[in-house]
Tab-separated table of C-alpha atoms and ligand atoms in Angstrom:
chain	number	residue	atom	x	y	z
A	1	UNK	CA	-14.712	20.739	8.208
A	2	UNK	CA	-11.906	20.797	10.601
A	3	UNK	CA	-11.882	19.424	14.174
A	4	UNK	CA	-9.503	21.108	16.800
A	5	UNK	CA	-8.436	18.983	20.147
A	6	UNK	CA	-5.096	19.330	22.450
A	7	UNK	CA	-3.661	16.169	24.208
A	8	UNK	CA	-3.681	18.413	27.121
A	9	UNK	CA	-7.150	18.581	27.414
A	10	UNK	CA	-7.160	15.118	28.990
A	11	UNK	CA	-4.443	16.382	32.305
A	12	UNK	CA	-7.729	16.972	34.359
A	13	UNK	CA	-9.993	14.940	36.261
A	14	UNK	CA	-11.669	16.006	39.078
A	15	UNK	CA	-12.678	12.659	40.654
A	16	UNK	CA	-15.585	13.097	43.101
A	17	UNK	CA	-18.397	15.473	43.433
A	18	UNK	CA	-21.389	15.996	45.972
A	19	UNK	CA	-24.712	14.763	45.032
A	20	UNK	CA	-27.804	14.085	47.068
A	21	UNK	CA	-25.238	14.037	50.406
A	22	UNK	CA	-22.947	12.146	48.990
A	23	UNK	CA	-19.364	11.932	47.445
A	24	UNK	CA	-20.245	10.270	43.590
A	25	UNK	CA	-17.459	9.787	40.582
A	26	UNK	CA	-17.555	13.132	38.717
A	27	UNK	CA	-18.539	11.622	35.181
A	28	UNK	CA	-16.748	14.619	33.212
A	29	UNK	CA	-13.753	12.083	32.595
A	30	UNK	CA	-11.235	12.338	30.281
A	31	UNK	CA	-12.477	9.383	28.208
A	32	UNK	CA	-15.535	11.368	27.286
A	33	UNK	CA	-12.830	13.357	24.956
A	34	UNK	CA	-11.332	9.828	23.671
A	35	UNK	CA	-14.924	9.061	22.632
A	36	UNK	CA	-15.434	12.322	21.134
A	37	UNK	CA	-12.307	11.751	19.143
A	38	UNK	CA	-13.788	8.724	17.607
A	39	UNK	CA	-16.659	9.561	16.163
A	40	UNK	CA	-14.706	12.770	14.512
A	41	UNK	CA	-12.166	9.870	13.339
A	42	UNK	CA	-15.262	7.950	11.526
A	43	UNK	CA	-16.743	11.608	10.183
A	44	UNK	CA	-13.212	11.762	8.323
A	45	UNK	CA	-13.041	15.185	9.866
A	46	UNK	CA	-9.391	16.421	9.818
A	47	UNK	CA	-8.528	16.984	13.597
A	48	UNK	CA	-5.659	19.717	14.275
A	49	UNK	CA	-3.948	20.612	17.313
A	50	UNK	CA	-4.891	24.147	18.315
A	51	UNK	CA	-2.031	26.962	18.117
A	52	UNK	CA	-1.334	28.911	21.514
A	53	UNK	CA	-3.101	32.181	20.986
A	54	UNK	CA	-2.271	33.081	24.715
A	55	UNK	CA	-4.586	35.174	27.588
A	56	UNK	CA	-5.727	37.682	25.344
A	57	UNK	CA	-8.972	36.165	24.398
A	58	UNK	CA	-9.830	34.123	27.527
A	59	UNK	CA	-9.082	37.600	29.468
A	60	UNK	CA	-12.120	39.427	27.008
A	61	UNK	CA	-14.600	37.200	29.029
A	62	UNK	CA	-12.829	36.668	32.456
A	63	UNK	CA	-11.719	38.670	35.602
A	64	UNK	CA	-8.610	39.340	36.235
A	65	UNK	CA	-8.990	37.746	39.853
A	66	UNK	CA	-10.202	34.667	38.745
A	67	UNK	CA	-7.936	34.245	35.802
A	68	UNK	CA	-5.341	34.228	38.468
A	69	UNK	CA	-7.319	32.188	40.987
A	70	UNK	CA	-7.386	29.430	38.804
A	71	UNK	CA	-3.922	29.569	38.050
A	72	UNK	CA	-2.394	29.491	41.732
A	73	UNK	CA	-4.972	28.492	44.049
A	74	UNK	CA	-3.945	24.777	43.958
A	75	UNK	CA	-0.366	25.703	45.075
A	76	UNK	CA	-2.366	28.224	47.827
A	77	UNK	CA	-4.695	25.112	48.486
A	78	UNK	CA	-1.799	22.691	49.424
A	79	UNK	CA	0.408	25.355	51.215
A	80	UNK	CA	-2.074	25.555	54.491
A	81	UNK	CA	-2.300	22.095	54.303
A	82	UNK	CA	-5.388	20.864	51.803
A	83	UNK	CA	-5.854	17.872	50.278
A	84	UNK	CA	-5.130	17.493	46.500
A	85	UNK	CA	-8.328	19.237	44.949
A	86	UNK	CA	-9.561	22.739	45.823
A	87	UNK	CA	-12.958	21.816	46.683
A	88	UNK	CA	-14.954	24.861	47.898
A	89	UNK	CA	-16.594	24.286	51.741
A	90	UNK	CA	-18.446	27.604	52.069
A	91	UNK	CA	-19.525	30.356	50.034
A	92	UNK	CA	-20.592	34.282	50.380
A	93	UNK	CA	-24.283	35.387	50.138
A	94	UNK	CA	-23.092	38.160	48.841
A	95	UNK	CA	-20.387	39.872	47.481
A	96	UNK	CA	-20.273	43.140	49.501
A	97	UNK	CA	-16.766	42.492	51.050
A	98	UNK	CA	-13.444	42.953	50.358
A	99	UNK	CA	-11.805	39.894	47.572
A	100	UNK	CA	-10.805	37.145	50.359
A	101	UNK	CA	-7.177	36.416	51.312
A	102	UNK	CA	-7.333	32.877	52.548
A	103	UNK	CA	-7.127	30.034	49.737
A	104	UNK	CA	-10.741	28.574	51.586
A	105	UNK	CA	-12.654	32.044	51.155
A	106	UNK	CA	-11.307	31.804	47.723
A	107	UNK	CA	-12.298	28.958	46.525
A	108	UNK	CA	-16.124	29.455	48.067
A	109	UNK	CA	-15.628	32.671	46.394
A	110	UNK	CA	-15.050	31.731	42.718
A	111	UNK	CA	-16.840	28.192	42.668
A	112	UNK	CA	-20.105	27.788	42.571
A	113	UNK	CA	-20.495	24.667	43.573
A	114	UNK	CA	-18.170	20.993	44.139
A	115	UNK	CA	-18.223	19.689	40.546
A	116	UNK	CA	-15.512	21.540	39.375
A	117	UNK	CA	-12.244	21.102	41.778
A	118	UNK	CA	-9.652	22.340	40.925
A	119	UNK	CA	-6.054	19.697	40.747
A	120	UNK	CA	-2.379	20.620	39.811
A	121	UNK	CA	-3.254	20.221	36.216
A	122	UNK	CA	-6.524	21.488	35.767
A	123	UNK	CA	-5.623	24.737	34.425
A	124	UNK	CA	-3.595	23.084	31.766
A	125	UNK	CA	-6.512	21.616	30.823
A	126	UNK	CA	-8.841	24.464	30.980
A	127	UNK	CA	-6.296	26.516	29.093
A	128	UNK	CA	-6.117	24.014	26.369
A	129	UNK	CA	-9.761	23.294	25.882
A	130	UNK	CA	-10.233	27.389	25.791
A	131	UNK	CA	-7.558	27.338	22.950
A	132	UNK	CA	-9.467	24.785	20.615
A	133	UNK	CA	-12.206	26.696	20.801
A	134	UNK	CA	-10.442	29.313	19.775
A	135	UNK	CA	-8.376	27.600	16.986
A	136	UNK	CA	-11.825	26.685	15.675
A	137	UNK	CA	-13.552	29.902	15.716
A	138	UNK	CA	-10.590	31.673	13.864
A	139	UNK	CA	-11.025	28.977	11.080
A	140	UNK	CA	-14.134	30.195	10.755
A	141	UNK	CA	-13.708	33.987	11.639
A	142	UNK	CA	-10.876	34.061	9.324
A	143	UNK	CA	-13.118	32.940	6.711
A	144	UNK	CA	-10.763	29.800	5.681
A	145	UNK	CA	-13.920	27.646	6.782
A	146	UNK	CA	-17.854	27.756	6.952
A	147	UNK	CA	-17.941	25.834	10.304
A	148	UNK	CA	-15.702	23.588	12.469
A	149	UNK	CA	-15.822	21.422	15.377
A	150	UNK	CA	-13.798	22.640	18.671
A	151	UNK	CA	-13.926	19.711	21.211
A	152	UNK	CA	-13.826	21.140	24.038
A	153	UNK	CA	-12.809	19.078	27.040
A	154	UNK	CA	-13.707	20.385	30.068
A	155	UNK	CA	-16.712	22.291	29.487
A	156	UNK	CA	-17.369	25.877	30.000
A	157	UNK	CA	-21.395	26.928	29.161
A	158	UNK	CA	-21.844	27.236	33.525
A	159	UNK	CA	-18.880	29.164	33.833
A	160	UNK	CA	-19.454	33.062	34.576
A	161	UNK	CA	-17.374	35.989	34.446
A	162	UNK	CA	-15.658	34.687	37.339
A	163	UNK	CA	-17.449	31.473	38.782
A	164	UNK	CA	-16.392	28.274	38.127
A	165	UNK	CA	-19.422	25.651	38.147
A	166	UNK	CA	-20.621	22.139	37.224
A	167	UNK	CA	-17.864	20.589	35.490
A	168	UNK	CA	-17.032	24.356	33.705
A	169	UNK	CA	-13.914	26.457	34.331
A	170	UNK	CA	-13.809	28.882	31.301
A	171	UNK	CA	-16.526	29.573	29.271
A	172	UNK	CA	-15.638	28.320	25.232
A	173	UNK	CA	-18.829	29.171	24.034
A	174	UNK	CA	-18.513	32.838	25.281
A	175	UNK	CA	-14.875	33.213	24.497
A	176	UNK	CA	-16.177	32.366	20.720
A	177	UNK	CA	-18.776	34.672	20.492
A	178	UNK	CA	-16.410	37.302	21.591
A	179	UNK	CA	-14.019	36.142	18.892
A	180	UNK	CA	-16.586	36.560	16.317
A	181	UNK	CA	-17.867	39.902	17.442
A	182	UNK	CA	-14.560	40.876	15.610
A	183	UNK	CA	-15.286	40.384	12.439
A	184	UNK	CA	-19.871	40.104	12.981
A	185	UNK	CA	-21.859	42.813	14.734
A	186	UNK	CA	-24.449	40.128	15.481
A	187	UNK	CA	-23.561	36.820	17.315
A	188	UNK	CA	-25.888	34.233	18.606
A	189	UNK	CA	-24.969	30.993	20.919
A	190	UNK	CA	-27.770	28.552	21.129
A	191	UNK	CA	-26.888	26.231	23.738
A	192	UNK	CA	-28.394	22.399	23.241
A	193	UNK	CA	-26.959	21.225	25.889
A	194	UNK	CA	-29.445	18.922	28.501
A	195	UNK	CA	-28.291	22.069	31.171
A	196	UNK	CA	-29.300	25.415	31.231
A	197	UNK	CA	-25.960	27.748	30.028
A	198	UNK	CA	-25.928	29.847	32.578
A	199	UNK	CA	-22.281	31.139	32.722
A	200	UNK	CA	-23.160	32.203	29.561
A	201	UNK	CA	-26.525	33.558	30.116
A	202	UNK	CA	-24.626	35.541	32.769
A	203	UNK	CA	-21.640	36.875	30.596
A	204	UNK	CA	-23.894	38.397	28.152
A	205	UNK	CA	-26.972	39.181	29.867
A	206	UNK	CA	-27.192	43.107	29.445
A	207	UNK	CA	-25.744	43.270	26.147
A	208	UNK	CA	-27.502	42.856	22.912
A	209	UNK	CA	-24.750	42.041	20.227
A	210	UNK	CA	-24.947	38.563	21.714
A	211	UNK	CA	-28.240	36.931	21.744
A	212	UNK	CA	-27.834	33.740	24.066
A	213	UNK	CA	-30.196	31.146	23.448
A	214	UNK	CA	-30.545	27.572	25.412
A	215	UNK	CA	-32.827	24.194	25.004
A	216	UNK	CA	-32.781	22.583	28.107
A	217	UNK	CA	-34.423	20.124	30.949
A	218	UNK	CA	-36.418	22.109	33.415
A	219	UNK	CA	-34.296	24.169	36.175
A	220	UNK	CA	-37.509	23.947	38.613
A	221	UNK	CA	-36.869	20.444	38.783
A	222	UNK	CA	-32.573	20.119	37.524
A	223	UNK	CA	-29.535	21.618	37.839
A	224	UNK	CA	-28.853	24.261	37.718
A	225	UNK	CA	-32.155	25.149	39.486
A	226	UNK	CA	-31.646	28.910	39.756
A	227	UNK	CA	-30.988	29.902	36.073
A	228	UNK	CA	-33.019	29.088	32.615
A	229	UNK	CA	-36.188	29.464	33.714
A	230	UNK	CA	-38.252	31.269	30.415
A	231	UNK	CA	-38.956	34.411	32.081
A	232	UNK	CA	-35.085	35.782	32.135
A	233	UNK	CA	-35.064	37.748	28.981
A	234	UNK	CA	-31.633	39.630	29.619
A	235	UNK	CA	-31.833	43.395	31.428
A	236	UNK	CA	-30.477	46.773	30.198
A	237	UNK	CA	-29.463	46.729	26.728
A	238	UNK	CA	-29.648	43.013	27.024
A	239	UNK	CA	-33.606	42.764	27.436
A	240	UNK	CA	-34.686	40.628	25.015
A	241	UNK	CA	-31.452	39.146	24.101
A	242	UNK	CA	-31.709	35.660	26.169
A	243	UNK	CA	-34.626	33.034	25.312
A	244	UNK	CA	-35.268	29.997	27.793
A	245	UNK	CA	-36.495	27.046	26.604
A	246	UNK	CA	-36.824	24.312	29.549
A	247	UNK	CA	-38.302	20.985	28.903
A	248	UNK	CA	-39.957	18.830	31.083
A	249	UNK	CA	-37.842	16.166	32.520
A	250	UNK	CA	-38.071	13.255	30.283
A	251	UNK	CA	-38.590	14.957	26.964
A	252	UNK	CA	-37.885	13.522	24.092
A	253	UNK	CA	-37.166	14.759	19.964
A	254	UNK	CA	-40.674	16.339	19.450
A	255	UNK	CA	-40.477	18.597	22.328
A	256	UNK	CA	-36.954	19.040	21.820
A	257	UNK	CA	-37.203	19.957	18.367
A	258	UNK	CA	-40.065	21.819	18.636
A	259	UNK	CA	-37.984	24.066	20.960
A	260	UNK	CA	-35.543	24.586	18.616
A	261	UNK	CA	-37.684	25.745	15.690
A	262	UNK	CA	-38.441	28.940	18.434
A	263	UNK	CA	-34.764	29.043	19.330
A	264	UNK	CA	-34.176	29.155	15.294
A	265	UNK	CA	-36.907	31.878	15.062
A	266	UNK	CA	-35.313	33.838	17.153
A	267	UNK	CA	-31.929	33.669	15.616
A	268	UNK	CA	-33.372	34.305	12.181
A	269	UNK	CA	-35.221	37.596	13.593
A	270	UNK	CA	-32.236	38.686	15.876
A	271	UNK	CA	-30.457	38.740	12.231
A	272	UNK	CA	-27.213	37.008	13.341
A	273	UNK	CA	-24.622	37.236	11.680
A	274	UNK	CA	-22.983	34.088	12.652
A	275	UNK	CA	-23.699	31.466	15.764
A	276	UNK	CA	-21.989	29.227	17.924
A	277	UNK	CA	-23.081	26.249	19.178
A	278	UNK	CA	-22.801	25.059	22.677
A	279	UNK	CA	-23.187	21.331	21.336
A	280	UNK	CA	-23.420	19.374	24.920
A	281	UNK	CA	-25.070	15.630	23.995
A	282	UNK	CA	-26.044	15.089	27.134
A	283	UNK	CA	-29.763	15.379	26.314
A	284	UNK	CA	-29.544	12.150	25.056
A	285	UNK	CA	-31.879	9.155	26.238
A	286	UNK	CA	-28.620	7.092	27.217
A	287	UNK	CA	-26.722	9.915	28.716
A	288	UNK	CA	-26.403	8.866	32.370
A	289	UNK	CA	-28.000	11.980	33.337
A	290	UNK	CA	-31.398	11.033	32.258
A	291	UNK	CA	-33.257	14.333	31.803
A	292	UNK	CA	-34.312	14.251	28.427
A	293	UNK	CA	-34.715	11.526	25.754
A	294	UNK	CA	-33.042	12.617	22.408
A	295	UNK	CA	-32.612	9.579	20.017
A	296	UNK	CA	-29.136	9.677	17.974
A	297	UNK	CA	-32.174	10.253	14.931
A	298	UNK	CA	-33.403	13.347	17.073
A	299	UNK	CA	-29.569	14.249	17.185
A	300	UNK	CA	-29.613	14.266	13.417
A	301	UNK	CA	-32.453	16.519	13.226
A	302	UNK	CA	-31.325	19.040	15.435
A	303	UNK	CA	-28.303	19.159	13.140
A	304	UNK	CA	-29.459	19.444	10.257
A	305	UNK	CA	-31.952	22.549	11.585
A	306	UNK	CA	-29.297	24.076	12.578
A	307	UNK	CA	-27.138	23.573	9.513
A	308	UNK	CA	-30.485	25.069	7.519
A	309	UNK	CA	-29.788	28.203	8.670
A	310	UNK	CA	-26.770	28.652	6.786
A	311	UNK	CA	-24.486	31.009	8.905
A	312	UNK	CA	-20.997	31.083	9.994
A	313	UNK	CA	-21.132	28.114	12.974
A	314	UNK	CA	-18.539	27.190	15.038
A	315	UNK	CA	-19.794	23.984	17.460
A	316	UNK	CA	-18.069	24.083	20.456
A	317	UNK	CA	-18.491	20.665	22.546
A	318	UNK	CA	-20.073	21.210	26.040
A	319	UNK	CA	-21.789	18.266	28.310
A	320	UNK	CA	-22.196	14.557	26.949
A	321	UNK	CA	-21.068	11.608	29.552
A	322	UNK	CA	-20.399	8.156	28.804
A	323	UNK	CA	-22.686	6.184	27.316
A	324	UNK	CA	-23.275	3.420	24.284
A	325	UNK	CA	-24.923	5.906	21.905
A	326	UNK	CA	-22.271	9.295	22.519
A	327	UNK	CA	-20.294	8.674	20.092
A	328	UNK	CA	-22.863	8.195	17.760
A	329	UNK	CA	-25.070	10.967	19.113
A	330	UNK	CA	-21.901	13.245	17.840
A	331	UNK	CA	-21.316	11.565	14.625
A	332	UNK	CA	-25.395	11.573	13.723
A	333	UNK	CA	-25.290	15.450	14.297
A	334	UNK	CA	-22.251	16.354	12.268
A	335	UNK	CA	-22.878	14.192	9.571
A	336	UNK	CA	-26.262	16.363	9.154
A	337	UNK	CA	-25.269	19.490	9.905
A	338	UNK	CA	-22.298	18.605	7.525
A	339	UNK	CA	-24.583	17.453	5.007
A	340	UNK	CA	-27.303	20.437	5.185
A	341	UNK	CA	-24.761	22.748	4.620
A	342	UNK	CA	-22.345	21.346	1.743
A	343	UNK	CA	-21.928	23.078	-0.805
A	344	UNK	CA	-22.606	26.380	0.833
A	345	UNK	CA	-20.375	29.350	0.474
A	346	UNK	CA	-17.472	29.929	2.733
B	401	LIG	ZN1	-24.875	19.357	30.493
């Protein structure tokens, strides 16, 4: 299996976020991706930089608008005098009105919330982390690999269509289901990630050629509070297309997994043809987080349930912060996904 990660990846860091009324470190830090990088080193897994395979495929998921948002509101930002990071300060309650002018209506306008601010090189970083994702899914689209391992670095399953949100800027997971759709009629992303994915809940949410799936921690009781709750099921075409599984806070591998044999179900009856995997680790019982309790051994399950389904899989890396067990929690699913599915056919 190949591994795909860009030194640029690391440019970003977004410093400080709001929680509970107050200005905390943002913990999606570059050295989450250093970590990463080590436990793909001790898998053996060959790691590549990812070619450039420009706007095209980002622009099959996001707007226009917000494409370009991200690109030159920092230089907007610093024009009429802001500080450093875009940080949004107010935000519409709807979107009835004409697309705002100023750089402060903009930035309420396409961020969600103040976990994802936007610096001079954050879309360098976006950009890159988009294009490994890419790079990975082409391996496998391409058919010159069964799976592979994009790590993704910043995050992208609570980006929408043109919201940033919680750590996420452009949504990896979605660009590689679109990427697949090239080649399979029927792609499904399961996200594992301790958060609901609901960028990409949202992205595909009337359509039906992409079942979104997601295992996560409760959104009555954690972020992001208004999404993943088991009764959205998708609308239109998409009805039936999006599964919610929350856990309550503090569950650990038996719930987890217990989840995933549904999610699994679901897949197998959907037919997919192939499936990405939004592979956040932040479920973990060390993650600083703290929602759920997933051992490394419950880490190892999940991958090798997921590697027993035996389709085209490209894991894209989502959440996962610092901790003593990350790396391992990364290595521990690999090496059983890896292991479930040697020997299997491209
Ligand atoms: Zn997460």
């Amino acid at each position: 299996m190949h591994a795909y990660f860009s030194a640029d990846q690391l440019r970003h860091h977004g410093q400080t976020f709001m929680v509970a009324g107050e200005a905390r470190p943002i913990p999606e830090v570059p050295e989450r991706a250093e970590i990463l990088t080590t436990a793909v080193k001790r898998l053996g897994l060959d790691l590549r930089t990812p070619d450039d395979f420009g706007m095209g495929p980002i622009a099959a998921i996001h707007a226009p608008e917000y494409l370009k948002f991200l690109q030159t509101i920092h230089a907007e930002w610093k024009a009429v005098g802001g500080s450093d990071l875009v940080v949004p300060g107010i935000h519409p309650f709807d979107r009835l009105g004409p697309y705002p002018r100023s750089p402060a209506g903009k930035a309420g306008f396409h961020m969600g919330d103040t976990s994802c601010p936007i610096s001079a090189t954050t879309w360098q970083s976006a950009y890159a982390s988009a294009q490994t994702a890419i790079a990975a899914t082409r391996q496998v689209r391409d058919g010159n690999a069964r799976s592979a391992y994009a790590l993704c670095r910043p995050p992208g399953h609570h980006a929408s269509r043109d919201i940033a949100g919680g750590f996420c800027y452009l949504n990896n997971s979605a660009i590689a289901a679109q990427e697949l759709r090239a080649k399979y009629d029927r792609v499904a992303i399961l996200d594992v990630d301790l958060h609901h994915g609901n960028g990409t809940q949202h992205i595909f949410y009337a359509r039906d050629d992409v079942m979104t799936l997601s295992i996560h921690a409760d959104p009555r009781d954690f972020y992001p509070f208004f999404w993943g709750h088991a009764e959205e099921r998708g609308r239109d075409a998409g009805l039936g297309f999006n599964h919610n599984y929350p856990l309550s806070l503090g569950s650990g591998d038996d719930a987890f997994l217990a989840a995933l044999d549904r999610a699994l179900a679901m897949i197998d009856h959907f037919s997919a043809d192939a499936v990405v995997i939004a592979l956040g680790l932040d479920a973990s019982s060390d993650d600083p987080f703290g929602g759920l309790a997933v051992t490394p051994g419950g880490f190892a399950k999940i991958g090798e349930k997921i590697g027993g389904i035996n389709l085209p899989t490209v894991l894209v890396q989502e959440g996962g912060y610092v901790s003593n067990t990350l790396a391992e929690n990364l290595f521990q699913f690999i090496s059983a996904f890896h292991a479930t599915t040697a020997g299997s056919p491209k």
